[in-house]
Amino acid sequence: MTTARRDTYTPETLLAVAVRIFNERGYDGTSMEHLSKAAGISKSSIYHHVAGKEELLRRAVSRALDGLFEILGEEHARVGRAVDRLEYVTRRMVGVLTAELPYVTLLLRVRGNTATEQWALERRREFDHEVAELFKAAVADGDLRADVEVRLATRLLFGMINSIVEWYRPGGRGMDDEQIAEAVVHLAFAGLRTEE
Amino acid sequence: MTTARRDTYTPETLLAVAVRIFNERGYDGTSMEHLSKAAGISKSSIYHHVAGKEELLRRAVSRALDGLFEILGEEHARVGRAVDRLEYVTRRMVGVLTAELPYVTLLLRVRGNTATEQWALERRREFDHEVAELFKAAVADGDLRADVEVRLATRLLFGMINSIVEWYRPGGRGMDDEQIAEAVVHLAFAGLRTEE
């Protein structure tokens, strides 16, 4: 790597490059060589920052997962009627997805071939479970219709939210994250509520 | 390929094998060698059926696209109030997705690197456009709320439907395609209608 530029990376900025390449090539399809070329620094410089590509993956998906789990700890997710807490969580999920787009995109593509991927899938399941529990509580309160099975409804709601990564580009096309969150909530909840 | 079994394939059954491998490895990541191994016949036997892997891709995505475009020609998609036609199309899209799962999965993953992929993306855009037009007509009729932008609502609706490929497995978990279609329609339309 005679063309390698001086290593001015921090763990954070190196992570941003790695996540871009993971999303482009897939995690399995990315080698340390690819990362080294994309970052313009030598492999040994990368090893100065991290133990290897799996550590980069872990840091990247942790950033997405931390963003999601933080939501559950927020006041509006903990206090109030379950249906309102669920709406709040939905809105905030869109916010985390758009704010941390490459990290959430990577998280959603994790397949489970390594220990880190298995761990990420497990954490995603925990998050989904928490949201499904909120859903159940809202049905028990009589605020959400009982004729749509909770697991199916949760999957469709998550499917709708997660599909946003396929087309959302920050700053693009005049559609901001609040408009999108509003549309998701309208679509899902005005439909699922027993009455308005 | 001394272990190759006798070629008992038809173009249809060979297609099913190819689609499975395309979905597992990605179209770009699949070679004729992979297809030959998966099918258990020689590459020249495959060339006896098709000109190459791009022809297999074209046949596969055509099957998905034909299924989708057929919906638009059906009576309930052509006659009646726009909102009812849109509900009908939504329900039938879930039906095509579940009936032609591997073909639709492949279609949704097409990236656009070859002429066939470009063509498939173009056809998908045409289909999306037709559905968005129905959506607009239903808003103009006053049957769907006007405060959710049509393109955004169409994207979210398609996102919800398309996400089903991530978890639906035929015959699995006691959830059939009609229940899923019903849930999608409940979620989206009871929410989007101005009144029930």
Tab-separated table of C-alpha atoms in Angstrom:
chain	number	residue	atom	x	y	z
A	1	MET	CA	0.000	0.000	0.000
A	2	THR	CA	2.458	2.659	-1.136
A	3	THR	CA	-0.489	4.967	-1.834
A	4	ALA	CA	-1.826	4.646	1.716
A	5	ARG	CA	-2.511	7.976	3.308
A	6	ARG	CA	-1.517	8.815	6.853
A	7	ASP	CA	-3.787	7.229	9.421
A	8	THR	CA	-5.901	10.090	10.739
A	9	TYR	CA	-8.786	7.833	11.729
A	10	THR	CA	-10.461	7.595	15.071
A	11	PRO	CA	-12.378	4.422	15.952
A	12	GLU	CA	-15.573	6.392	15.100
A	13	THR	CA	-14.565	7.579	11.633
A	14	LEU	CA	-13.094	4.192	10.742
A	15	LEU	CA	-16.398	2.654	11.782
A	16	ALA	CA	-18.305	4.881	9.356
A	17	VAL	CA	-16.140	3.659	6.467
A	18	ALA	CA	-16.498	0.028	7.525
A	19	VAL	CA	-20.285	0.261	7.768
A	20	ARG	CA	-20.504	1.742	4.283
A	21	ILE	CA	-18.457	-1.130	2.851
A	22	PHE	CA	-20.359	-3.779	4.855
A	23	ASN	CA	-23.617	-2.397	3.432
A	24	GLU	CA	-22.238	-2.320	-0.113
A	25	ARG	CA	-20.578	-5.738	-0.198
A	26	GLY	CA	-22.315	-7.573	2.624
A	27	TYR	CA	-20.442	-8.399	5.834
A	28	ASP	CA	-19.443	-11.873	4.607
A	29	GLY	CA	-18.209	-10.433	1.318
A	30	THR	CA	-15.984	-7.820	2.984
A	31	SER	CA	-12.334	-8.584	3.697
A	32	MET	CA	-9.816	-6.556	5.715
A	33	GLU	CA	-8.256	-5.829	2.311
A	34	HIS	CA	-11.493	-4.170	1.158
A	35	LEU	CA	-11.614	-2.107	4.347
A	36	SER	CA	-7.988	-1.128	3.991
A	37	LYS	CA	-8.552	0.048	0.396
A	38	ALA	CA	-11.721	1.950	1.237
A	39	ALA	CA	-10.110	3.693	4.199
A	40	GLY	CA	-6.875	4.321	2.311
A	41	ILE	CA	-4.774	3.049	5.209
A	42	SER	CA	-2.887	-0.199	5.692
A	43	LYS	CA	-4.359	-3.263	7.319
A	44	SER	CA	-1.938	-2.928	10.217
A	45	SER	CA	-3.193	0.618	10.780
A	46	ILE	CA	-6.725	-0.799	11.010
A	47	TYR	CA	-5.506	-3.400	13.518
A	48	HIS	CA	-4.141	-0.500	15.538
A	49	HIS	CA	-7.781	0.584	16.091
A	50	VAL	CA	-9.682	-2.688	16.216
A	51	ALA	CA	-9.066	-6.409	16.625
A	52	GLY	CA	-10.670	-7.202	13.260
A	53	LYS	CA	-13.746	-6.873	11.124
A	54	GLU	CA	-15.982	-8.633	13.643
A	55	GLU	CA	-15.202	-5.922	16.203
A	56	LEU	CA	-16.222	-3.310	13.625
A	57	LEU	CA	-19.462	-5.204	13.053
A	58	ARG	CA	-20.105	-5.379	16.786
A	59	ARG	CA	-19.535	-1.668	17.249
A	60	ALA	CA	-21.729	-0.840	14.275
A	61	VAL	CA	-24.728	-2.965	15.233
A	62	SER	CA	-24.312	-1.886	18.877
A	63	ARG	CA	-24.806	1.694	17.790
A	64	ALA	CA	-28.103	0.767	16.108
A	65	LEU	CA	-29.231	-1.452	18.982
A	66	ASP	CA	-28.318	1.128	21.623
A	67	GLY	CA	-30.397	3.686	19.742
A	68	LEU	CA	-33.378	1.335	19.689
A	69	PHE	CA	-33.117	0.182	23.314
A	70	GLU	CA	-32.713	3.774	24.522
A	71	ILE	CA	-36.235	4.412	23.211
A	72	LEU	CA	-37.674	1.856	25.607
A	73	GLY	CA	-36.117	3.655	28.559
A	74	GLU	CA	-37.578	7.050	27.661
A	75	GLU	CA	-40.406	8.446	29.762
A	76	HIS	CA	-43.091	8.316	27.057
A	77	ALA	CA	-42.270	4.678	26.431
A	78	ARG	CA	-42.655	3.821	30.125
A	79	VAL	CA	-45.488	6.003	31.411
A	80	GLY	CA	-49.051	6.213	30.145
A	81	ARG	CA	-51.510	4.005	28.297
A	82	ALA	CA	-49.893	1.151	26.396
A	83	VAL	CA	-51.315	2.327	23.050
A	84	ASP	CA	-49.772	5.777	23.472
A	85	ARG	CA	-46.455	4.266	24.537
A	86	LEU	CA	-46.563	2.030	21.453
A	87	GLU	CA	-47.248	4.994	19.188
A	88	TYR	CA	-44.370	6.844	20.812
A	89	VAL	CA	-42.014	3.893	20.309
A	90	THR	CA	-43.102	3.603	16.654
A	91	ARG	CA	-42.440	7.270	16.014
A	92	ARG	CA	-39.050	7.115	17.726
A	93	MET	CA	-38.074	3.945	15.832
A	94	VAL	CA	-38.491	5.892	12.599
A	95	GLY	CA	-36.343	8.620	14.144
A	96	VAL	CA	-33.532	6.216	15.079
A	97	LEU	CA	-33.726	4.527	11.690
A	98	THR	CA	-33.367	7.786	9.777
A	99	ALA	CA	-30.741	9.255	12.129
A	100	GLU	CA	-28.609	6.095	12.186
A	101	LEU	CA	-29.499	4.889	8.686
A	102	PRO	CA	-26.319	2.966	7.731
A	103	TYR	CA	-26.074	1.350	11.177
A	104	VAL	CA	-29.714	0.247	11.228
A	105	THR	CA	-29.466	-0.933	7.609
A	106	LEU	CA	-26.529	-3.130	8.588
A	107	LEU	CA	-28.387	-4.430	11.653
A	108	LEU	CA	-31.374	-5.403	9.499
A	109	ARG	CA	-29.131	-7.331	7.097
A	110	VAL	CA	-27.337	-9.368	9.743
A	111	ARG	CA	-27.681	-13.045	8.903
A	112	GLY	CA	-26.235	-14.872	11.879
A	113	ASN	CA	-23.055	-16.576	10.626
A	114	THR	CA	-20.769	-15.353	13.423
A	115	ALA	CA	-21.098	-15.042	17.200
A	116	THR	CA	-21.533	-11.280	16.843
A	117	GLU	CA	-24.296	-11.733	14.288
A	118	GLN	CA	-26.025	-14.286	16.521
A	119	TRP	CA	-25.817	-11.837	19.387
A	120	ALA	CA	-27.243	-9.020	17.244
A	121	LEU	CA	-30.152	-11.224	16.120
A	122	GLU	CA	-30.823	-12.153	19.748
A	123	ARG	CA	-30.876	-8.469	20.780
A	124	ARG	CA	-33.229	-7.659	17.885
A	125	ARG	CA	-35.551	-10.423	19.046
A	126	GLU	CA	-35.496	-8.961	22.573
A	127	PHE	CA	-36.427	-5.555	21.220
A	128	ASP	CA	-39.210	-7.015	19.057
A	129	HIS	CA	-40.459	-8.908	22.087
A	130	GLU	CA	-40.643	-5.739	24.192
A	131	VAL	CA	-42.654	-3.999	21.502
A	132	ALA	CA	-44.936	-7.029	21.089
A	133	GLU	CA	-45.580	-6.905	24.850
A	134	LEU	CA	-46.644	-3.267	24.583
A	135	PHE	CA	-48.887	-4.310	21.730
A	136	LYS	CA	-50.490	-7.042	23.837
A	137	ALA	CA	-51.049	-4.610	26.701
A	138	ALA	CA	-52.771	-2.178	24.343
A	139	VAL	CA	-55.048	-4.963	23.085
A	140	ALA	CA	-55.815	-5.937	26.707
A	141	ASP	CA	-56.706	-2.285	27.414
A	142	GLY	CA	-59.197	-2.462	24.549
A	143	ASP	CA	-57.322	0.248	22.622
A	144	LEU	CA	-56.122	-1.935	19.743
A	145	ARG	CA	-58.297	-4.312	17.804
A	146	ALA	CA	-58.126	-7.887	19.010
A	147	ASP	CA	-58.904	-9.469	15.631
A	148	VAL	CA	-55.395	-8.996	14.229
A	149	GLU	CA	-53.036	-11.479	15.828
A	150	VAL	CA	-50.398	-9.612	17.869
A	151	ARG	CA	-47.331	-11.299	16.420
A	152	LEU	CA	-48.556	-10.786	12.879
A	153	ALA	CA	-49.431	-7.145	13.528
A	154	THR	CA	-46.040	-6.534	15.149
A	155	ARG	CA	-44.273	-8.101	12.181
A	156	LEU	CA	-46.217	-5.993	9.698
A	157	LEU	CA	-45.568	-2.836	11.716
A	158	PHE	CA	-41.829	-3.615	11.910
A	159	GLY	CA	-41.861	-4.558	8.208
A	160	MET	CA	-43.335	-1.201	7.312
A	161	ILE	CA	-40.852	0.711	9.482
A	162	ASN	CA	-37.815	-1.309	8.393
A	163	SER	CA	-38.679	-0.959	4.698
A	164	ILE	CA	-37.874	2.736	5.037
A	165	VAL	CA	-34.146	1.917	4.825
A	166	GLU	CA	-34.730	0.808	1.222
A	167	TRP	CA	-35.544	4.292	-0.047
A	168	TYR	CA	-34.861	6.924	2.630
A	169	ARG	CA	-31.873	9.150	1.909
A	170	PRO	CA	-31.058	11.933	4.387
A	171	GLY	CA	-31.908	15.354	3.054
A	172	GLY	CA	-33.417	13.890	-0.105
A	173	ARG	CA	-36.705	14.581	-1.883
A	174	GLY	CA	-38.124	16.961	0.678
A	175	MET	CA	-39.485	14.241	2.951
A	176	ASP	CA	-38.216	14.535	6.497
A	177	ASP	CA	-38.183	11.939	9.231
A	178	GLU	CA	-41.060	13.554	11.133
A	179	GLN	CA	-43.367	13.395	8.116
A	180	ILE	CA	-42.455	9.746	7.647
A	181	ALA	CA	-43.014	8.936	11.318
A	182	GLU	CA	-46.364	10.717	11.159
A	183	ALA	CA	-47.398	8.714	8.082
A	184	VAL	CA	-46.381	5.405	9.695
A	185	VAL	CA	-48.382	6.206	12.813
A	186	HIS	CA	-51.415	7.273	10.749
A	187	LEU	CA	-51.265	4.157	8.611
A	188	ALA	CA	-50.784	1.713	11.431
A	189	PHE	CA	-52.680	3.157	14.367
A	190	ALA	CA	-55.685	4.904	13.015
A	191	GLY	CA	-56.209	1.469	11.492
A	192	LEU	CA	-55.536	-0.586	14.575
A	193	ARG	CA	-57.320	1.500	17.167
A	194	THR	CA	-60.834	0.325	17.960
A	195	GLU	CA	-62.001	3.938	17.896
A	196	GLU	CA	-60.475	7.332	17.315
B	1	MET	CA	-18.857	-33.914	-12.965
B	2	THR	CA	-18.622	-37.696	-12.740
B	3	THR	CA	-21.288	-37.628	-10.014
B	4	ALA	CA	-23.760	-35.747	-12.203
B	5	ARG	CA	-27.114	-37.410	-12.368
B	6	ARG	CA	-29.038	-37.869	-15.573
B	7	ASP	CA	-30.656	-34.669	-16.766
B	8	THR	CA	-34.346	-35.095	-16.013
B	9	TYR	CA	-34.996	-31.371	-15.764
B	10	THR	CA	-37.569	-29.357	-17.595
B	11	PRO	CA	-37.061	-25.600	-17.974
B	12	GLU	CA	-39.557	-25.196	-15.078
B	13	THR	CA	-37.872	-27.491	-12.577
B	14	LEU	CA	-34.425	-26.172	-13.463
B	15	LEU	CA	-35.770	-22.674	-12.837
B	16	ALA	CA	-36.884	-23.638	-9.331
B	17	VAL	CA	-33.344	-24.784	-8.483
B	18	ALA	CA	-31.798	-21.654	-9.979
B	19	VAL	CA	-34.113	-19.343	-8.041
B	20	ARG	CA	-33.255	-21.086	-4.790
B	21	ILE	CA	-29.535	-20.615	-5.418
B	22	PHE	CA	-29.970	-17.000	-6.590
B	23	ASN	CA	-31.823	-16.249	-3.346
B	24	GLU	CA	-29.181	-17.993	-1.234
B	25	ARG	CA	-26.047	-16.560	-2.865
B	26	GLY	CA	-27.369	-13.475	-4.604
B	27	TYR	CA	-27.597	-13.332	-8.388
B	28	ASP	CA	-24.167	-11.700	-8.765
B	29	GLY	CA	-22.615	-14.293	-6.468
B	30	THR	CA	-24.009	-17.262	-8.427
B	31	SER	CA	-21.948	-18.883	-11.172
B	32	MET	CA	-23.010	-21.534	-13.716
B	33	GLU	CA	-20.770	-23.832	-11.661
B	34	HIS	CA	-22.929	-23.235	-8.565
B	35	LEU	CA	-26.075	-23.929	-10.589
B	36	SER	CA	-24.554	-27.072	-12.066
B	37	LYS	CA	-23.622	-28.375	-8.601
B	38	ALA	CA	-27.011	-27.546	-7.095
B	39	ALA	CA	-28.900	-29.174	-9.951
B	40	GLY	CA	-26.533	-32.155	-10.056
B	41	ILE	CA	-26.184	-31.920	-13.849
B	42	SER	CA	-23.366	-30.651	-16.031
B	43	LYS	CA	-23.086	-27.083	-17.216
B	44	SER	CA	-23.596	-28.222	-20.802
B	45	SER	CA	-26.866	-29.877	-19.728
B	46	ILE	CA	-27.972	-26.520	-18.320
B	47	TYR	CA	-27.035	-24.832	-21.590
B	48	HIS	CA	-29.272	-27.375	-23.289
B	49	HIS	CA	-32.213	-25.702	-21.496
B	50	VAL	CA	-31.202	-22.039	-21.316
B	51	ALA	CA	-28.701	-19.634	-22.848
B	52	GLY	CA	-27.196	-18.785	-19.448
B	53	LYS	CA	-27.896	-17.532	-15.959
B	54	GLU	CA	-29.351	-14.234	-17.178
B	55	GLU	CA	-32.074	-16.144	-19.028
B	56	LEU	CA	-32.877	-18.000	-15.808
B	57	LEU	CA	-33.098	-14.673	-13.995
B	58	ARG	CA	-35.381	-13.264	-16.681
B	59	ARG	CA	-37.702	-16.256	-16.516
B	60	ALA	CA	-37.778	-16.136	-12.732
B	61	VAL	CA	-38.557	-12.433	-12.345
B	62	SER	CA	-41.034	-12.672	-15.253
B	63	ARG	CA	-42.969	-15.228	-13.285
B	64	ALA	CA	-43.228	-12.822	-10.333
B	65	LEU	CA	-43.997	-9.814	-12.535
B	66	ASP	CA	-46.620	-11.696	-14.564
B	67	GLY	CA	-48.329	-12.665	-11.315
B	68	LEU	CA	-48.397	-9.045	-10.184
B	69	PHE	CA	-49.514	-7.549	-13.501
B	70	GLU	CA	-52.263	-10.157	-13.863
B	71	ILE	CA	-53.847	-8.676	-10.723
B	72	LEU	CA	-54.303	-5.328	-12.445
B	73	GLY	CA	-56.251	-7.004	-15.258
B	74	GLU	CA	-58.700	-8.744	-12.948
B	75	GLU	CA	-62.260	-7.493	-12.759
B	76	HIS	CA	-62.137	-6.292	-9.127
B	77	ALA	CA	-59.017	-4.285	-9.912
B	78	ARG	CA	-60.725	-2.589	-12.873
B	79	VAL	CA	-64.328	-2.080	-11.829
B	80	GLY	CA	-65.693	-0.245	-8.810
B	81	ARG	CA	-64.581	2.535	-6.465
B	82	ALA	CA	-60.848	3.174	-6.493
B	83	VAL	CA	-60.529	2.459	-2.768
B	84	ASP	CA	-62.121	-0.979	-3.157
B	85	ARG	CA	-59.959	-1.747	-6.179
B	86	LEU	CA	-56.895	-0.725	-4.166
B	87	GLU	CA	-57.913	-2.984	-1.283
B	88	TYR	CA	-58.442	-5.806	-3.755
B	89	VAL	CA	-55.007	-5.260	-5.327
B	90	THR	CA	-53.398	-5.175	-1.865
B	91	ARG	CA	-55.030	-8.441	-0.876
B	92	ARG	CA	-54.038	-10.107	-4.152
B	93	MET	CA	-50.448	-8.834	-3.893
B	94	VAL	CA	-50.134	-10.726	-0.614
B	95	GLY	CA	-51.586	-13.758	-2.425
B	96	VAL	CA	-49.042	-13.576	-5.269
B	97	LEU	CA	-46.195	-12.970	-2.822
B	98	THR	CA	-47.049	-16.036	-0.739
B	99	ALA	CA	-47.859	-18.266	-3.737
B	100	GLU	CA	-44.734	-17.291	-5.685
B	101	LEU	CA	-42.516	-16.643	-2.653
B	102	PRO	CA	-39.054	-17.475	-4.080
B	103	TYR	CA	-39.783	-15.663	-7.360
B	104	VAL	CA	-41.068	-12.518	-5.649
B	105	THR	CA	-38.182	-12.638	-3.150
B	106	LEU	CA	-35.745	-12.678	-6.067
B	107	LEU	CA	-37.590	-9.834	-7.793
B	108	LEU	CA	-37.395	-7.695	-4.657
B	109	ARG	CA	-33.641	-8.255	-4.395
B	110	VAL	CA	-32.838	-7.313	-7.982
B	111	ARG	CA	-30.217	-4.573	-7.952
B	112	GLY	CA	-29.909	-3.488	-11.559
B	113	ASN	CA	-26.429	-4.564	-12.682
B	114	THR	CA	-27.514	-6.298	-15.908
B	115	ALA	CA	-29.971	-5.451	-18.690
B	116	THR	CA	-32.405	-8.015	-17.299
B	117	GLU	CA	-32.203	-6.500	-13.833
B	118	GLN	CA	-32.724	-3.005	-15.269
B	119	TRP	CA	-35.761	-4.290	-17.120
B	120	ALA	CA	-37.139	-5.930	-13.968
B	121	LEU	CA	-36.697	-2.706	-11.980
B	122	GLU	CA	-38.458	-0.781	-14.730
B	123	ARG	CA	-41.400	-3.213	-14.686
B	124	ARG	CA	-41.581	-2.952	-10.885
B	125	ARG	CA	-41.707	0.830	-11.171
B	126	GLU	CA	-44.552	0.517	-13.704
B	127	PHE	CA	-46.478	-1.697	-11.316
B	128	ASP	CA	-45.848	0.664	-8.385
B	129	HIS	CA	-46.987	3.553	-10.567
B	130	GLU	CA	-50.270	1.801	-11.433
B	131	VAL	CA	-50.970	1.209	-7.745
B	132	ALA	CA	-50.036	4.795	-6.852
B	133	GLU	CA	-52.535	5.982	-9.498
B	134	LEU	CA	-55.284	3.925	-7.860
B	135	PHE	CA	-54.258	5.474	-4.571
B	136	LYS	CA	-54.530	8.989	-6.008
B	137	ALA	CA	-57.958	8.211	-7.438
B	138	ALA	CA	-59.139	6.990	-4.036
B	139	VAL	CA	-57.891	10.207	-2.416
B	140	ALA	CA	-59.680	12.235	-5.130
B	141	ASP	CA	-62.878	10.279	-4.368
B	142	GLY	CA	-62.516	11.353	-0.737
B	143	ASP	CA	-62.169	7.730	0.410
B	144	LEU	CA	-58.557	7.907	1.545
B	145	ARG	CA	-57.137	10.598	3.765
B	146	ALA	CA	-55.418	13.366	1.876
B	147	ASP	CA	-52.981	14.273	4.650
B	148	VAL	CA	-50.614	11.375	3.963
B	149	GLU	CA	-48.645	12.049	0.799
B	150	VAL	CA	-49.538	9.446	-1.863
B	151	ARG	CA	-46.012	8.406	-2.763
B	152	LEU	CA	-45.048	8.013	0.881
B	153	ALA	CA	-48.206	6.038	1.671
B	154	THR	CA	-47.666	3.788	-1.367
B	155	ARG	CA	-44.082	3.146	-0.304
B	156	LEU	CA	-45.110	2.271	3.243
B	157	LEU	CA	-47.878	-0.020	1.986
B	158	PHE	CA	-45.483	-1.783	-0.402
B	159	GLY	CA	-42.866	-1.915	2.352
B	160	MET	CA	-45.297	-3.643	4.664
B	161	ILE	CA	-46.380	-6.143	1.989
B	162	ASN	CA	-42.862	-6.834	0.723
B	163	SER	CA	-41.519	-7.386	4.249
B	164	ILE	CA	-43.634	-10.543	4.386
B	165	VAL	CA	-40.985	-12.373	2.313
B	166	GLU	CA	-38.607	-11.997	5.279
B	167	TRP	CA	-40.578	-14.327	7.533
B	168	TYR	CA	-43.359	-16.090	5.620
B	169	ARG	CA	-42.784	-19.800	5.072
B	170	PRO	CA	-45.486	-21.802	3.269
B	171	GLY	CA	-47.399	-24.087	5.604
B	172	GLY	CA	-45.518	-22.752	8.615
B	173	ARG	CA	-46.752	-21.561	12.010
B	174	GLY	CA	-50.450	-21.826	11.291
B	175	MET	CA	-50.698	-18.453	9.576
B	176	ASP	CA	-52.142	-18.656	6.102
B	177	ASP	CA	-51.976	-16.148	3.288
B	178	GLU	CA	-55.591	-15.067	3.722
B	179	GLN	CA	-55.075	-14.170	7.388
B	180	ILE	CA	-51.998	-12.178	6.417
B	181	ALA	CA	-53.815	-10.381	3.589
B	182	GLU	CA	-56.662	-9.589	5.966
B	183	ALA	CA	-54.235	-8.163	8.549
B	184	VAL	CA	-52.462	-6.014	5.942
B	185	VAL	CA	-55.776	-4.607	4.720
B	186	HIS	CA	-56.959	-3.930	8.288
B	187	LEU	CA	-53.712	-2.233	9.204
B	188	ALA	CA	-53.454	-0.079	6.119
B	189	PHE	CA	-57.007	0.727	5.144
B	190	ALA	CA	-59.013	1.024	8.268
B	191	GLY	CA	-56.261	3.556	8.994
B	192	LEU	CA	-56.295	5.334	5.693
B	193	ARG	CA	-60.018	5.539	5.090
B	194	THR	CA	-61.602	8.819	6.132
B	195	GLU	CA	-64.498	6.856	7.643
B	196	GLU	CA	-65.445	3.225	8.053
